[in-house]
mmCIF file of C-alpha atoms in Angstrom:
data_model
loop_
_atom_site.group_PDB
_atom_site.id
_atom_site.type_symbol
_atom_site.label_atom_id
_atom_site.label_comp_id
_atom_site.label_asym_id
_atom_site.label_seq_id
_atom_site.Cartn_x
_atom_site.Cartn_y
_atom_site.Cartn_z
ATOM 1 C CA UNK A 95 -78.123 -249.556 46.957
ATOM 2 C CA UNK A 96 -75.692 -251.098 49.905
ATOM 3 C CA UNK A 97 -72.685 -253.046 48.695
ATOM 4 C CA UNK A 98 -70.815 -255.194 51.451
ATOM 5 C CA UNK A 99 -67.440 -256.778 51.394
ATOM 6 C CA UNK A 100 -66.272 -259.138 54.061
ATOM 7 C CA UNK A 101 -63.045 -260.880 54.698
ATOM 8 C CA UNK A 102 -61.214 -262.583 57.494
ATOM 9 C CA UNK A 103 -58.016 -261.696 59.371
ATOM 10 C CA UNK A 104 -55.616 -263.999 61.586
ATOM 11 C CA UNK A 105 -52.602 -263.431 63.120
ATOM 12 C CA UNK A 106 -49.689 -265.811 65.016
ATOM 13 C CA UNK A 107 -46.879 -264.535 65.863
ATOM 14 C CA UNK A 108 -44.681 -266.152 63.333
ATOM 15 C CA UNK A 109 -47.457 -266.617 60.560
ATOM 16 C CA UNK A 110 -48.411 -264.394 57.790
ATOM 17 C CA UNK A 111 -51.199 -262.443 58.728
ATOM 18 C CA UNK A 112 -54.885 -262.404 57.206
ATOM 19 C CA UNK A 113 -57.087 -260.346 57.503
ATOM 20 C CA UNK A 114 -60.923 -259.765 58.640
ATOM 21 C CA UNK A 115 -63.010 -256.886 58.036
ATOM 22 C CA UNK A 116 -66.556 -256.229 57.109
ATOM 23 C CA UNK A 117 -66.876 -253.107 54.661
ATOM 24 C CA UNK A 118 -70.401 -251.490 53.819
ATOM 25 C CA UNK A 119 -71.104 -248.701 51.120
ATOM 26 C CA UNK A 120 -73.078 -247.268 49.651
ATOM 27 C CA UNK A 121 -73.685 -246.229 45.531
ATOM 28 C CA UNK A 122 -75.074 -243.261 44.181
ATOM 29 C CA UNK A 123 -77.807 -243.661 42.000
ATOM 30 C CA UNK A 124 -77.218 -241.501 38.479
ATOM 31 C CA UNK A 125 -80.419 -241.058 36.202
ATOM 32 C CA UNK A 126 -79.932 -239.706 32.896
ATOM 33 C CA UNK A 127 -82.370 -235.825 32.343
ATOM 34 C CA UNK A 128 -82.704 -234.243 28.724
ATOM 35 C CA UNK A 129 -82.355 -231.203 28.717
ATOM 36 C CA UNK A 130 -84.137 -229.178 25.491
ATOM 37 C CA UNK A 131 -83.549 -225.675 24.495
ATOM 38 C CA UNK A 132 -85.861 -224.283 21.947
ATOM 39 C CA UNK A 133 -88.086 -221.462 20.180
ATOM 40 C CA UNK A 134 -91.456 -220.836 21.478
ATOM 41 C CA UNK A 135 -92.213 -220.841 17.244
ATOM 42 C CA UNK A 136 -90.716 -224.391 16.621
ATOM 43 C CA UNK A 137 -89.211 -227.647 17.517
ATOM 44 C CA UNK A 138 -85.775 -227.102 16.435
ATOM 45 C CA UNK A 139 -83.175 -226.735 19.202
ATOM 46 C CA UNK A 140 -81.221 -223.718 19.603
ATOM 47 C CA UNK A 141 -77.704 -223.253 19.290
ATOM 48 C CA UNK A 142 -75.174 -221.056 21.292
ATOM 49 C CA UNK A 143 -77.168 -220.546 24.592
ATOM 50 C CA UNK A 144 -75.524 -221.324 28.146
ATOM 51 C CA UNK A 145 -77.639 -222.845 30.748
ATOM 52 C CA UNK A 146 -77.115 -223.873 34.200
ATOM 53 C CA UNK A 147 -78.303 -226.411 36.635
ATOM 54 C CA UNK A 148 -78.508 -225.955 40.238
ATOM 55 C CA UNK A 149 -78.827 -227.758 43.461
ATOM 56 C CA UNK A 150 -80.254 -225.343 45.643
ATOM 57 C CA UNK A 151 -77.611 -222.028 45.302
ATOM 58 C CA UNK A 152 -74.254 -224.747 43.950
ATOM 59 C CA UNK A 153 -74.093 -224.704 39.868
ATOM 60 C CA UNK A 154 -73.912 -228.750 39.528
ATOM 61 C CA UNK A 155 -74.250 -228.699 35.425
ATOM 62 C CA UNK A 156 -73.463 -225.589 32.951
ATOM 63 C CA UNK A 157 -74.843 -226.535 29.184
ATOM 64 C CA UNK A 158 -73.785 -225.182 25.541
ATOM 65 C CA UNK A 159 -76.981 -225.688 23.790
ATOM 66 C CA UNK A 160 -76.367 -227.473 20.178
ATOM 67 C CA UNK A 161 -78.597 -228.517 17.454
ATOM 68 C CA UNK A 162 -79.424 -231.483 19.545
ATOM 69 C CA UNK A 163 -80.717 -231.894 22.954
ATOM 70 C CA UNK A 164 -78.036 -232.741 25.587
ATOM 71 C CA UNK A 165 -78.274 -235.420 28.141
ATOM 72 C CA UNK A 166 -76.964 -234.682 31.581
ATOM 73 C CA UNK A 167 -76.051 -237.209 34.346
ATOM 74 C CA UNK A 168 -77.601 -236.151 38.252
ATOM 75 C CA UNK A 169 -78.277 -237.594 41.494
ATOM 76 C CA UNK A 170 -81.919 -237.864 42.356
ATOM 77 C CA UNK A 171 -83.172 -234.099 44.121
ATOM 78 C CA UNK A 172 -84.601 -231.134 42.904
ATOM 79 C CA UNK A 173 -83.124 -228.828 40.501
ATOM 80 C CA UNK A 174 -83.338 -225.221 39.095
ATOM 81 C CA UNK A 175 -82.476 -224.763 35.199
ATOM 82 C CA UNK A 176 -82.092 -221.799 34.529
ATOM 83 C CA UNK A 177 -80.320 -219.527 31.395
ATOM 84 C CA UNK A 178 -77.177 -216.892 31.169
ATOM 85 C CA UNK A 179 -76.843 -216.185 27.894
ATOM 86 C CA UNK A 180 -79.575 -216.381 25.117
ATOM 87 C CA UNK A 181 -78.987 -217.990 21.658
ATOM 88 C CA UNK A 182 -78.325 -214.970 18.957
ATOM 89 C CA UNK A 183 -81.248 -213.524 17.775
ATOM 90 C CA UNK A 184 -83.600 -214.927 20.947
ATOM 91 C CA UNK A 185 -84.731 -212.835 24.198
ATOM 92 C CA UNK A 186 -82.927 -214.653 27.152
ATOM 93 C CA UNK A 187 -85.553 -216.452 29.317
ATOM 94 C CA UNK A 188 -85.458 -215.175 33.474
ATOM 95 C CA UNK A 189 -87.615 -217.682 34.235
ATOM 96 C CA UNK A 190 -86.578 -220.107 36.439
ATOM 97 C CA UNK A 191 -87.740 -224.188 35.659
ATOM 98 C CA UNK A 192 -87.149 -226.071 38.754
ATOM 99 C CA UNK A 193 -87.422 -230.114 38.349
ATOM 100 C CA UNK A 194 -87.396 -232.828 40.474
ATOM 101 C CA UNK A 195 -85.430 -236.331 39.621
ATOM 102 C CA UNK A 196 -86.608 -239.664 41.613
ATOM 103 C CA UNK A 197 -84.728 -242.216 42.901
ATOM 104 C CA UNK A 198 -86.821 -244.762 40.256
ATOM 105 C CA UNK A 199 -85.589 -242.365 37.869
ATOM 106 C CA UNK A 200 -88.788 -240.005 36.622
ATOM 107 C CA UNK A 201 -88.401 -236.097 36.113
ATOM 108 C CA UNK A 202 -91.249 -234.497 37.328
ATOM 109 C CA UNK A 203 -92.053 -230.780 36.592
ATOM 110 C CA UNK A 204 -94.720 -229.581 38.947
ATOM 111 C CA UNK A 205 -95.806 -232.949 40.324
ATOM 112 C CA UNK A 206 -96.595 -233.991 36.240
ATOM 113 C CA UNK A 207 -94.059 -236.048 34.644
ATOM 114 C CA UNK A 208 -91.793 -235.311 31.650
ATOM 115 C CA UNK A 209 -89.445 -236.600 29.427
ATOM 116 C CA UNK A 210 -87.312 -233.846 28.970
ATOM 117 C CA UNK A 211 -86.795 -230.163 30.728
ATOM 118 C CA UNK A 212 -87.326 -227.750 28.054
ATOM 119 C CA UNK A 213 -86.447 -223.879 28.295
ATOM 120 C CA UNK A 214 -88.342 -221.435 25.440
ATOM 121 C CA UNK A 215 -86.715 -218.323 24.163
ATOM 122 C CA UNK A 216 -89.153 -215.717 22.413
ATOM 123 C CA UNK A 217 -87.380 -214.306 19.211
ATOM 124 C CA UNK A 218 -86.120 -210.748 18.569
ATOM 125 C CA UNK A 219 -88.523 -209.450 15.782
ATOM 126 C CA UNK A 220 -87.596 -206.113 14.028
ATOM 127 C CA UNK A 221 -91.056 -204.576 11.874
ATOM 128 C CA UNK A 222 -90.560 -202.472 8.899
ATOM 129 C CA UNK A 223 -93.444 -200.248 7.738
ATOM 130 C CA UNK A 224 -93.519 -198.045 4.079
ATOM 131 C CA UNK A 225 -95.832 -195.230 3.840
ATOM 132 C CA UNK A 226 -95.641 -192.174 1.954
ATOM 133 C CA UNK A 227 -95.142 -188.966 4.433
ATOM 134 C CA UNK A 228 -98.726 -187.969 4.524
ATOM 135 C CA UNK A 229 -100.416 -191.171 4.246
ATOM 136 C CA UNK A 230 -101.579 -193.808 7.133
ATOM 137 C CA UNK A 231 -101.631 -196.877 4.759
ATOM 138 C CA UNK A 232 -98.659 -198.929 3.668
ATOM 139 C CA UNK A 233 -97.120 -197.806 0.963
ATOM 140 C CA UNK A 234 -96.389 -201.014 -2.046
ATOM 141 C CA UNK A 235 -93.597 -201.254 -4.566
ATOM 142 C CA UNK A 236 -90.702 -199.607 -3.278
ATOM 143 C CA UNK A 237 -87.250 -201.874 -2.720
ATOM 144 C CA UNK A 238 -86.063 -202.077 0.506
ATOM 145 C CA UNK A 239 -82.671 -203.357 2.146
ATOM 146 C CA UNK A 240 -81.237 -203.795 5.592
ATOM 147 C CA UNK A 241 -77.831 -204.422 5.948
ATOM 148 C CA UNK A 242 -75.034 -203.744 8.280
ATOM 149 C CA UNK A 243 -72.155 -200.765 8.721
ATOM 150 C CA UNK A 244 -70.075 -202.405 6.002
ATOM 151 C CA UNK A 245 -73.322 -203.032 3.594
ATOM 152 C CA UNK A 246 -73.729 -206.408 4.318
ATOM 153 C CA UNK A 247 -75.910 -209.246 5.659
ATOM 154 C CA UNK A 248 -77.827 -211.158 3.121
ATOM 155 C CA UNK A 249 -80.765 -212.807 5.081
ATOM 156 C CA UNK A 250 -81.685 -213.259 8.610
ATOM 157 C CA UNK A 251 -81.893 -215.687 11.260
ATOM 158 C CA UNK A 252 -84.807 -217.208 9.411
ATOM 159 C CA UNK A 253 -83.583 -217.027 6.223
ATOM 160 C CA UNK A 254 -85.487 -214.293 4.674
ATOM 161 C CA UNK A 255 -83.812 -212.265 2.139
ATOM 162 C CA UNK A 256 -82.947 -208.562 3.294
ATOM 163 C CA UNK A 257 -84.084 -206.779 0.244
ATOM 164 C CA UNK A 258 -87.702 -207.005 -0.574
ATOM 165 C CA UNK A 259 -90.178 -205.170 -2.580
ATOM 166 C CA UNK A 260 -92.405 -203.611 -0.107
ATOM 167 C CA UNK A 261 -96.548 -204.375 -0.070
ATOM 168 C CA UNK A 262 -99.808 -203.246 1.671
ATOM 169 C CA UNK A 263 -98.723 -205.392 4.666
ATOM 170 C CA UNK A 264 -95.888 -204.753 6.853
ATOM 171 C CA UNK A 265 -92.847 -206.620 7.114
ATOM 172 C CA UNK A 266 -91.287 -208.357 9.642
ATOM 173 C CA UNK A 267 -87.332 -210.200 10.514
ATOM 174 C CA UNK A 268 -85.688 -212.182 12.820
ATOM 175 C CA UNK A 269 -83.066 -210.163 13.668
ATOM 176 C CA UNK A 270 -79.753 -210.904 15.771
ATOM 177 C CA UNK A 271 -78.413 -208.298 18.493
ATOM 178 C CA UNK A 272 -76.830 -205.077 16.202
ATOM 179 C CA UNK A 273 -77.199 -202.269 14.640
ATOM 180 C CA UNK A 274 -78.142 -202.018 11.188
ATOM 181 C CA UNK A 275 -79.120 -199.480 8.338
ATOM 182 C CA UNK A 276 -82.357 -199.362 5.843
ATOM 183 C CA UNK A 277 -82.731 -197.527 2.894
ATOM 184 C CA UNK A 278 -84.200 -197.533 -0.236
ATOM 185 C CA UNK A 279 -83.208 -198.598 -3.727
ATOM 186 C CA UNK A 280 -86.113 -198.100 -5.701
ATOM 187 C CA UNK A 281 -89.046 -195.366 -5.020
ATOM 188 C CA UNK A 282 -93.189 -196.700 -5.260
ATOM 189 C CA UNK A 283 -94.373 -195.391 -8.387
ATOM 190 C CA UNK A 284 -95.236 -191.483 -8.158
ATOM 191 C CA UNK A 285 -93.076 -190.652 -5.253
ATOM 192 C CA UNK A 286 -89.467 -189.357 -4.896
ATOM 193 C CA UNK A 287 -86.556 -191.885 -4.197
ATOM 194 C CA UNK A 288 -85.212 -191.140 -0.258
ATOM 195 C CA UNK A 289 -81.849 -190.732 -0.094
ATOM 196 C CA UNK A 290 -82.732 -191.100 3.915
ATOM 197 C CA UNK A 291 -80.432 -193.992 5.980
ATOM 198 C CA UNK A 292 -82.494 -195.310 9.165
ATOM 199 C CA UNK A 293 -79.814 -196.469 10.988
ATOM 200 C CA UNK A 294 -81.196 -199.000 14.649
ATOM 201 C CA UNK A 295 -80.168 -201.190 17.309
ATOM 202 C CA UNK A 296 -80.862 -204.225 18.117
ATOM 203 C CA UNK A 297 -80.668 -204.895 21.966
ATOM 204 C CA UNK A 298 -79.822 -207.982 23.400
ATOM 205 C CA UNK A 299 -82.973 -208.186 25.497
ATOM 206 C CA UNK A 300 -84.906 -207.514 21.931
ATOM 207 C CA UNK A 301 -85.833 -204.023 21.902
ATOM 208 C CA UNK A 302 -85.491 -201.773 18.713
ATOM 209 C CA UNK A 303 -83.782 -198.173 19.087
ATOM 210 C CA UNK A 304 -83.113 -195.136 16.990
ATOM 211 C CA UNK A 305 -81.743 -192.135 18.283
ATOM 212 C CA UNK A 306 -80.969 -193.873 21.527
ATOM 213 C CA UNK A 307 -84.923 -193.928 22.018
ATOM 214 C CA UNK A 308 -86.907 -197.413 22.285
ATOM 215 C CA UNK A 309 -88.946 -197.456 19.325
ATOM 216 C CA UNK A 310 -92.655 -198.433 19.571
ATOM 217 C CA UNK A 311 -93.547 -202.348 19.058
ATOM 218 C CA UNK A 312 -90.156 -202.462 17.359
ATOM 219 C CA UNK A 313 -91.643 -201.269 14.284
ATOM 220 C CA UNK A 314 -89.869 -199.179 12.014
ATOM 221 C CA UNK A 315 -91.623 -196.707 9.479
ATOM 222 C CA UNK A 316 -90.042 -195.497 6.303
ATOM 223 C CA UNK A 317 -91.531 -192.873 4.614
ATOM 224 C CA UNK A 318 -91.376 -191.255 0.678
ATOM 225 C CA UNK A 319 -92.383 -187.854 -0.557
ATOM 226 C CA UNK A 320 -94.935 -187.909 -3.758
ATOM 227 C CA UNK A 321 -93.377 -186.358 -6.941
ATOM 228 C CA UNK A 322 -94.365 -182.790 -7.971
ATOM 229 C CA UNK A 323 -96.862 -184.261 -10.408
ATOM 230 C CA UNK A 324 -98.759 -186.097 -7.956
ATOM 231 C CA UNK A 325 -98.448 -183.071 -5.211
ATOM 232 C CA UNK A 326 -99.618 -181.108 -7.957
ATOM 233 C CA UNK A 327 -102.696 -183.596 -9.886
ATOM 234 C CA UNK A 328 -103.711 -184.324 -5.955
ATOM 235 C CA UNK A 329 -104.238 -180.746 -5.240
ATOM 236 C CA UNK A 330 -106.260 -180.111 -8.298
ATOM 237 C CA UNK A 331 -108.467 -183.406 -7.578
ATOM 238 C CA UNK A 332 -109.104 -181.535 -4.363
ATOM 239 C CA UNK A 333 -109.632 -178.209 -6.269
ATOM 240 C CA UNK A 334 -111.868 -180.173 -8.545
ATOM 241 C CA UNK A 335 -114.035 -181.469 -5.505
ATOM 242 C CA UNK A 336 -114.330 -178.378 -3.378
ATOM 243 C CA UNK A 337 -115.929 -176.520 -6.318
ATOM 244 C CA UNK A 338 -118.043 -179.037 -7.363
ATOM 245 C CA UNK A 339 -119.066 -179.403 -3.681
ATOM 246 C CA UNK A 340 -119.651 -175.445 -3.735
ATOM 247 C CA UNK A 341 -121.824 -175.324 -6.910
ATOM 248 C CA UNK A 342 -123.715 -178.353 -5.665
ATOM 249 C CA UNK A 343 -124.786 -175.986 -2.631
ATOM 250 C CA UNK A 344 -125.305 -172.792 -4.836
ATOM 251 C CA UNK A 345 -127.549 -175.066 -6.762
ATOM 252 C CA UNK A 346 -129.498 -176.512 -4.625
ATOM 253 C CA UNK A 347 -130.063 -173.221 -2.666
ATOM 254 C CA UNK A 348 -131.369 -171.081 -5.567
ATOM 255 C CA UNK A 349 -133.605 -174.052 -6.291
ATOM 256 C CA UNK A 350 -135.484 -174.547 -2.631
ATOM 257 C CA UNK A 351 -135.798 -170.234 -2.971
ATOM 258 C CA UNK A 352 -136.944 -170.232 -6.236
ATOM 259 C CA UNK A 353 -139.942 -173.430 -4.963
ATOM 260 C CA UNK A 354 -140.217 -170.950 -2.056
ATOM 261 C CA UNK A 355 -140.760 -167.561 -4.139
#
């Protein structure tokens, strides 16, 4: 919008002088743009991430996300938003949203308009899986706990309690960027208590190591030994059915030769 001002300017010698001029400018329009950070699983907002706007390659806006969405002031153009550091616990998005504000004051994303710009973050999900060491299924009632170097950390990002009785289904946490430690407390009935400590990382751009090795789908397997009395009744089941299997043959052989004699 142009704004004019006008006055008027005389001089005499020997007078006070006025004056005359004729000023034009001209005011920026501002429009108001939401910006929303979130989880691609909800509709909360995110704390603790940084994002940026841009203007072509010039940082105009940098953002601390809250627990609320934040409200940023811009001329009308066409914008990047784009993120720097990830909330903790959340993969940091690369993508890149770019957004266009009009002078009538719509935000348009892609030629469809929105109300606000929102930016996703996928969250960092660690797996654990109990089986016993010779067995492909999980592996139920043994207590489990994950906690840090110093033994701590109570529940996590979602939270889930850190020690849980393990079932035939694996188990999965939102985890923040760190390493951290699993054992056992209590054995599944019939097998040996581990004395083993898993100790992993959690990586910043959500992968899961141990041993400095990426592990597989970020799931982590923890494994028991059966007692000696299960080692030992198992092995005499198997006894038990070989033989059985054996005579069953022996049987049914000296039957077909004797229907054959």
């Amino acid at each position: 919008e142009n704004y004019a001002y006008q006055g008027l300017v005389d001089y005499t010698e020997g007078s006070k002088p006025t004056a005359s001029a004729n000023l034009t400018f001209t005011a920026s329009k501002i429009i108001n743009v939401t910006i929303s950070k979130r989880s691609v699983t909800g509709t909360d907002e995110l704390p603790g991430a940084t994002l940026v706007i841009k203007k072509g390659d010039n940082v105009v806006k940098t953002i601390t996300s809250t627990t609320s969405s934040t409200s940023v002031t811009l001329d009308p153009g066409e914008y990047t938003l784009e993120e720097t550091v990830a909330p903790d616990g959340y993969i940091r998005n690369t993508e890149k949203i770019t957004f266009v504000v009009a002078d009538d004051g719509k935000v348009t994303i892609d030629g469809k308009e929105v109300s606000e710009v929102v930016m996703k973050n996928e969250p960092i999900i660690v797996y654990i899986s109990k089986k016993s060491i010779n067995g492909k299924t999980e592996l139920p009632g043994a207590t489990l706990t994950i906690t840090d170097k110093d033994g701590k950390i109570v529940k996590d990002l979602d939270g889930q309690e850190l020690t849980w009785k393990s079932t035939t289904e694996q188990k999965k946490f939102h985890l923040a960027a760190g390493t951290y430690y699993l054992t056992e407390t209590i054995a599944p009935e019939g097998y040996e208590l581990s004395e083993t400590v898993l100790e992993f990382t959690v990586t910043s751009d959500g992968k899961v190591k141990m041993d400095k090795k990426d592990v597989d789908n970020n799931l982590i397997v923890y494994t028991n030994t059966p007692t000696a009395e299960e080692v030992k009744t198992g092995s005499f089941l198997i006894y038990i059915i070989v033989i059985g299997t054996i005579a069953t043959g022996l049987i049914t052989y000296f039957v077909m030769k004797k229907e054959h004699a």
